[in-house]
PDB file of C-alpha atoms in Angstrom:
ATOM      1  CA  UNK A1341     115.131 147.047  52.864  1.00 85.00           C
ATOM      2  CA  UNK A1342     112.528 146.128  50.378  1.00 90.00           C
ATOM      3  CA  UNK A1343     109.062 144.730  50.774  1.00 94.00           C
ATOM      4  CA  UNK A1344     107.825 142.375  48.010  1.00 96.00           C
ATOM      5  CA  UNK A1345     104.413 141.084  47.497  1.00 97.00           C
ATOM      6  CA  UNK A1346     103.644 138.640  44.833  1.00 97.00           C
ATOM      7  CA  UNK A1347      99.876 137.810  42.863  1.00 97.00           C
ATOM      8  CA  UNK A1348      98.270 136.351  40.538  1.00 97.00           C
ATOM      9  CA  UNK A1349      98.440 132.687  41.250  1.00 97.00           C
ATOM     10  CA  UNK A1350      95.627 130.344  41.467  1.00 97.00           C
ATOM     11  CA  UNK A1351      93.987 127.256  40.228  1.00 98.00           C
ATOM     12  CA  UNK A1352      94.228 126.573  36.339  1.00 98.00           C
ATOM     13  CA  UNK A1353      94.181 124.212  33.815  1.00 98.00           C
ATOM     14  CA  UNK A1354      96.705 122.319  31.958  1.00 98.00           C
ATOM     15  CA  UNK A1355      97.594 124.148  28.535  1.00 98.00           C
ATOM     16  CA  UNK A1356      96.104 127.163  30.516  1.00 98.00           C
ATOM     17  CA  UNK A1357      97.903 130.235  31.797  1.00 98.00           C
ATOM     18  CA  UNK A1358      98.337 132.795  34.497  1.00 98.00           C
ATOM     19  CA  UNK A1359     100.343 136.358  34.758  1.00 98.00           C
ATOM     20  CA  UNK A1360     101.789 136.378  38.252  1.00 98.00           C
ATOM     21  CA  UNK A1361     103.020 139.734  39.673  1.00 98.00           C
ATOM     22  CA  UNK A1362     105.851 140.973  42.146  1.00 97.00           C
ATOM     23  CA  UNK A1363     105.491 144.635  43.755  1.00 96.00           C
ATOM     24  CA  UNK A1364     108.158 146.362  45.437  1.00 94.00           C
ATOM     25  CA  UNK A1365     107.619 148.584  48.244  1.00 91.00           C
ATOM     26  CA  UNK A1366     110.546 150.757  47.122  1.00 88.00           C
ATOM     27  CA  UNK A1367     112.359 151.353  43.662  1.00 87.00           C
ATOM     28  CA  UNK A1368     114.099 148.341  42.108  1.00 86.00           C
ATOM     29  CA  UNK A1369     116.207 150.274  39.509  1.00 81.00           C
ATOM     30  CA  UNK A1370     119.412 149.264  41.625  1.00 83.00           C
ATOM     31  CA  UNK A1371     118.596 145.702  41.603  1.00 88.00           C
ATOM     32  CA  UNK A1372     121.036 143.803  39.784  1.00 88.00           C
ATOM     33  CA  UNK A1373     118.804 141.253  39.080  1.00 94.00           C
ATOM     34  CA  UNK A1374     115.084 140.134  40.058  1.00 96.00           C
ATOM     35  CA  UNK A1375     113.964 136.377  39.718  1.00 97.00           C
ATOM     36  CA  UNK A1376     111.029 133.858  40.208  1.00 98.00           C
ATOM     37  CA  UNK A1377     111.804 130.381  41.757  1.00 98.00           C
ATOM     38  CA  UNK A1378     109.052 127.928  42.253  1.00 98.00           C
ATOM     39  CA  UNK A1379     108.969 125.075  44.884  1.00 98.00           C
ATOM     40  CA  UNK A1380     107.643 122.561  43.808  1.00 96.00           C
ATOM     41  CA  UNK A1381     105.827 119.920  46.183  1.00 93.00           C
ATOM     42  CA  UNK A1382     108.474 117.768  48.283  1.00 94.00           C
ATOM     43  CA  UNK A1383     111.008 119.376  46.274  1.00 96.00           C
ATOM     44  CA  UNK A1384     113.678 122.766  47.093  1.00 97.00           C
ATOM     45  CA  UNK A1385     113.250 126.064  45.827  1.00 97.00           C
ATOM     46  CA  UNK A1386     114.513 126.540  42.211  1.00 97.00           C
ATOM     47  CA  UNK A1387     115.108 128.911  39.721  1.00 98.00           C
ATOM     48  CA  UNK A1388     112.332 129.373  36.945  1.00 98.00           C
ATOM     49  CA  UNK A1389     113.317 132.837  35.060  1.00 98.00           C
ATOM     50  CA  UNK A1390     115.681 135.802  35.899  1.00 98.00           C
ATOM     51  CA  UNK A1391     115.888 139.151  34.412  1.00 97.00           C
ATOM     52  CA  UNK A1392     119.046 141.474  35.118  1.00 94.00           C
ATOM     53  CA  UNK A1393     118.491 145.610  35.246  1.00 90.00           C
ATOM     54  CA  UNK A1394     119.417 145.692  30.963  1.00 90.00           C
ATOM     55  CA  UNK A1395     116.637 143.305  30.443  1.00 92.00           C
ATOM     56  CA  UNK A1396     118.681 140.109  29.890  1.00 96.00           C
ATOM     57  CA  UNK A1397     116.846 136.828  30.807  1.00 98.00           C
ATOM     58  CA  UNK A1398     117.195 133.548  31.521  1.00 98.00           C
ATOM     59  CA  UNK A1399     114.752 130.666  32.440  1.00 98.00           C
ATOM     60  CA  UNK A1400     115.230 126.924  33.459  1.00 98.00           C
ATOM     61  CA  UNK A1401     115.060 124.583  30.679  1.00 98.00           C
ATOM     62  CA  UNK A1402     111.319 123.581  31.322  1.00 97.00           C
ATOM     63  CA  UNK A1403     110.021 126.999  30.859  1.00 98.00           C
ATOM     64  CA  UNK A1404     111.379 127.986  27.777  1.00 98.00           C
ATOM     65  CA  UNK A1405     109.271 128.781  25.114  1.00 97.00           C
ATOM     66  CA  UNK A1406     106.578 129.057  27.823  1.00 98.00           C
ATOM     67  CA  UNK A1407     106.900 131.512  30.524  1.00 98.00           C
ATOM     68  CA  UNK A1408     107.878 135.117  29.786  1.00 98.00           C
ATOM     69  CA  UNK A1409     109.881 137.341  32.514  1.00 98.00           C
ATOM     70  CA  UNK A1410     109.137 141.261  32.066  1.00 97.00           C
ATOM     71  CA  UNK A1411     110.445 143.902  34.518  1.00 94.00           C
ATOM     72  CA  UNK A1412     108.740 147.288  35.002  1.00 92.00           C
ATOM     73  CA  UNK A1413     111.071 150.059  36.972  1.00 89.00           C
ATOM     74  CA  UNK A1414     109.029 153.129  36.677  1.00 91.00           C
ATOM     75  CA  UNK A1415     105.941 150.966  38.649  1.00 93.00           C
ATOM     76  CA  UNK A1416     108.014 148.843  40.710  1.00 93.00           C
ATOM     77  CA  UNK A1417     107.527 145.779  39.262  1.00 95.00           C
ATOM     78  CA  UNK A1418     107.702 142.376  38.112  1.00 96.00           C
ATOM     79  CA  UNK A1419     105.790 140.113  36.051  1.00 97.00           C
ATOM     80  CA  UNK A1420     105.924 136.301  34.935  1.00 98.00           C
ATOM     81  CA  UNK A1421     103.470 135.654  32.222  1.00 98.00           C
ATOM     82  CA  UNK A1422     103.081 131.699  32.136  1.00 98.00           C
ATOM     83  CA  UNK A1423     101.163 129.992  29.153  1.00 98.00           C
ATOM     84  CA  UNK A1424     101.043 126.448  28.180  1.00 98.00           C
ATOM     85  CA  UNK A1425     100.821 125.690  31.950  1.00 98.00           C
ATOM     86  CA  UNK A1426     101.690 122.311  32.982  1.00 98.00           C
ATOM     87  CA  UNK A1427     101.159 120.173  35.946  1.00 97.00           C
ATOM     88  CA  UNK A1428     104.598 119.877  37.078  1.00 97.00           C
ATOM     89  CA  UNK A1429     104.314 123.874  36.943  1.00 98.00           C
ATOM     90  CA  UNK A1430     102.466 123.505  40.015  1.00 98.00           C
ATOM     91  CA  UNK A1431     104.537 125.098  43.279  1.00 98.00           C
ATOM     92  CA  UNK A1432     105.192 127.850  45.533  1.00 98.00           C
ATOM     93  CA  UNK A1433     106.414 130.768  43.402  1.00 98.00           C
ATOM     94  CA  UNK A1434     108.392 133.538  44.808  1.00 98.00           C
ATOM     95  CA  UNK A1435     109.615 136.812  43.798  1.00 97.00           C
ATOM     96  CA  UNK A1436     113.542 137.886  44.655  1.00 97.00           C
ATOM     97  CA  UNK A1437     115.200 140.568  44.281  1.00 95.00           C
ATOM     98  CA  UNK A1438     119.445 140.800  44.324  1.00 92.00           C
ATOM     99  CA  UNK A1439     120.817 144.165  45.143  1.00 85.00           C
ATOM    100  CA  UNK A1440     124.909 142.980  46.769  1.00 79.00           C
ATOM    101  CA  UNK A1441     125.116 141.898  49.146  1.00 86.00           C
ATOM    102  CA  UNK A1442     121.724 141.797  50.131  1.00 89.00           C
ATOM    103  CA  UNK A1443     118.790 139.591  48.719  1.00 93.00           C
ATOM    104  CA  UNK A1444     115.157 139.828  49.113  1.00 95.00           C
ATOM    105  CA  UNK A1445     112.307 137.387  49.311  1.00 97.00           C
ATOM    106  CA  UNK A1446     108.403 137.882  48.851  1.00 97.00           C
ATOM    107  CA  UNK A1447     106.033 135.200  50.406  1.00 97.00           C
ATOM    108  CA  UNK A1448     105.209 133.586  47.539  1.00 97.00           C
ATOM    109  CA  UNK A1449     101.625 132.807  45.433  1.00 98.00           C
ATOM    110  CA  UNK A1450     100.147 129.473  45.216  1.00 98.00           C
ATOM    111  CA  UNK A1451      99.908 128.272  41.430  1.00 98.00           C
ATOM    112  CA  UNK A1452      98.014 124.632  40.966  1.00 98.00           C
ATOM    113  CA  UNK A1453      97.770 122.984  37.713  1.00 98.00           C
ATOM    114  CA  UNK A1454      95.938 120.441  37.680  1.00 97.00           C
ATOM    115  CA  UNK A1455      95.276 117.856  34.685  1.00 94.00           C
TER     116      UNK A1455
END
């Protein structure tokens, strides 16, 4: 079991940008992979960057260039730095972490961009 807490969101913006933060309440070295997804207003959860336990990424096509994912094991950590922010950034953003077969969730931060 793992408890995650995410921060850092808030009200910004456009073009502006925000670091959001996931902390673990235990060691995520033996998770396989950690990701953000953001839900968006009226729409599902999805998939904005994911970072495995080498340090390989991969974002959704409308982050790219934009949002950078970063992991941190010796602190327990994850980080999402997000520049060039853009209004249809705005959503729910949650932290997960994927350690088979089990998958964790934080309770998401609030990011608002608004135009």
């Amino acid at each position: 079991q793992v408890h995650l807490v995410e921060s850092g969101g808030g009200l910004v913006q456009a073009g502006g940008s925000l670091r959001l933060s996931c902390a673990a309440s235990r060691t995520i070295f033996s998770f396989n992979a950690m990701a953000w997804y953001c839900r968006a207003p009226g729409k599902q959860r999805e998939l904005v960057a994911s970072i495995t336990s080498t340090g390989t990424t991969n974002y959704a096509d409308s982050v790219k260039g934009r949002f950078t994912i970063s992991r941190d094991n010796a602190k327990n950590t994850m980080s999402l730095q997000m520049n060039s922010l853009k209004p249809e950034d705005t959503g729910v953003y949650y932290c997960k972490a994927e350690g088979a077969p089990y998958a964790y969730w934080g309770q998401g931060t609030q990011v608002t961009v608004s135009s």
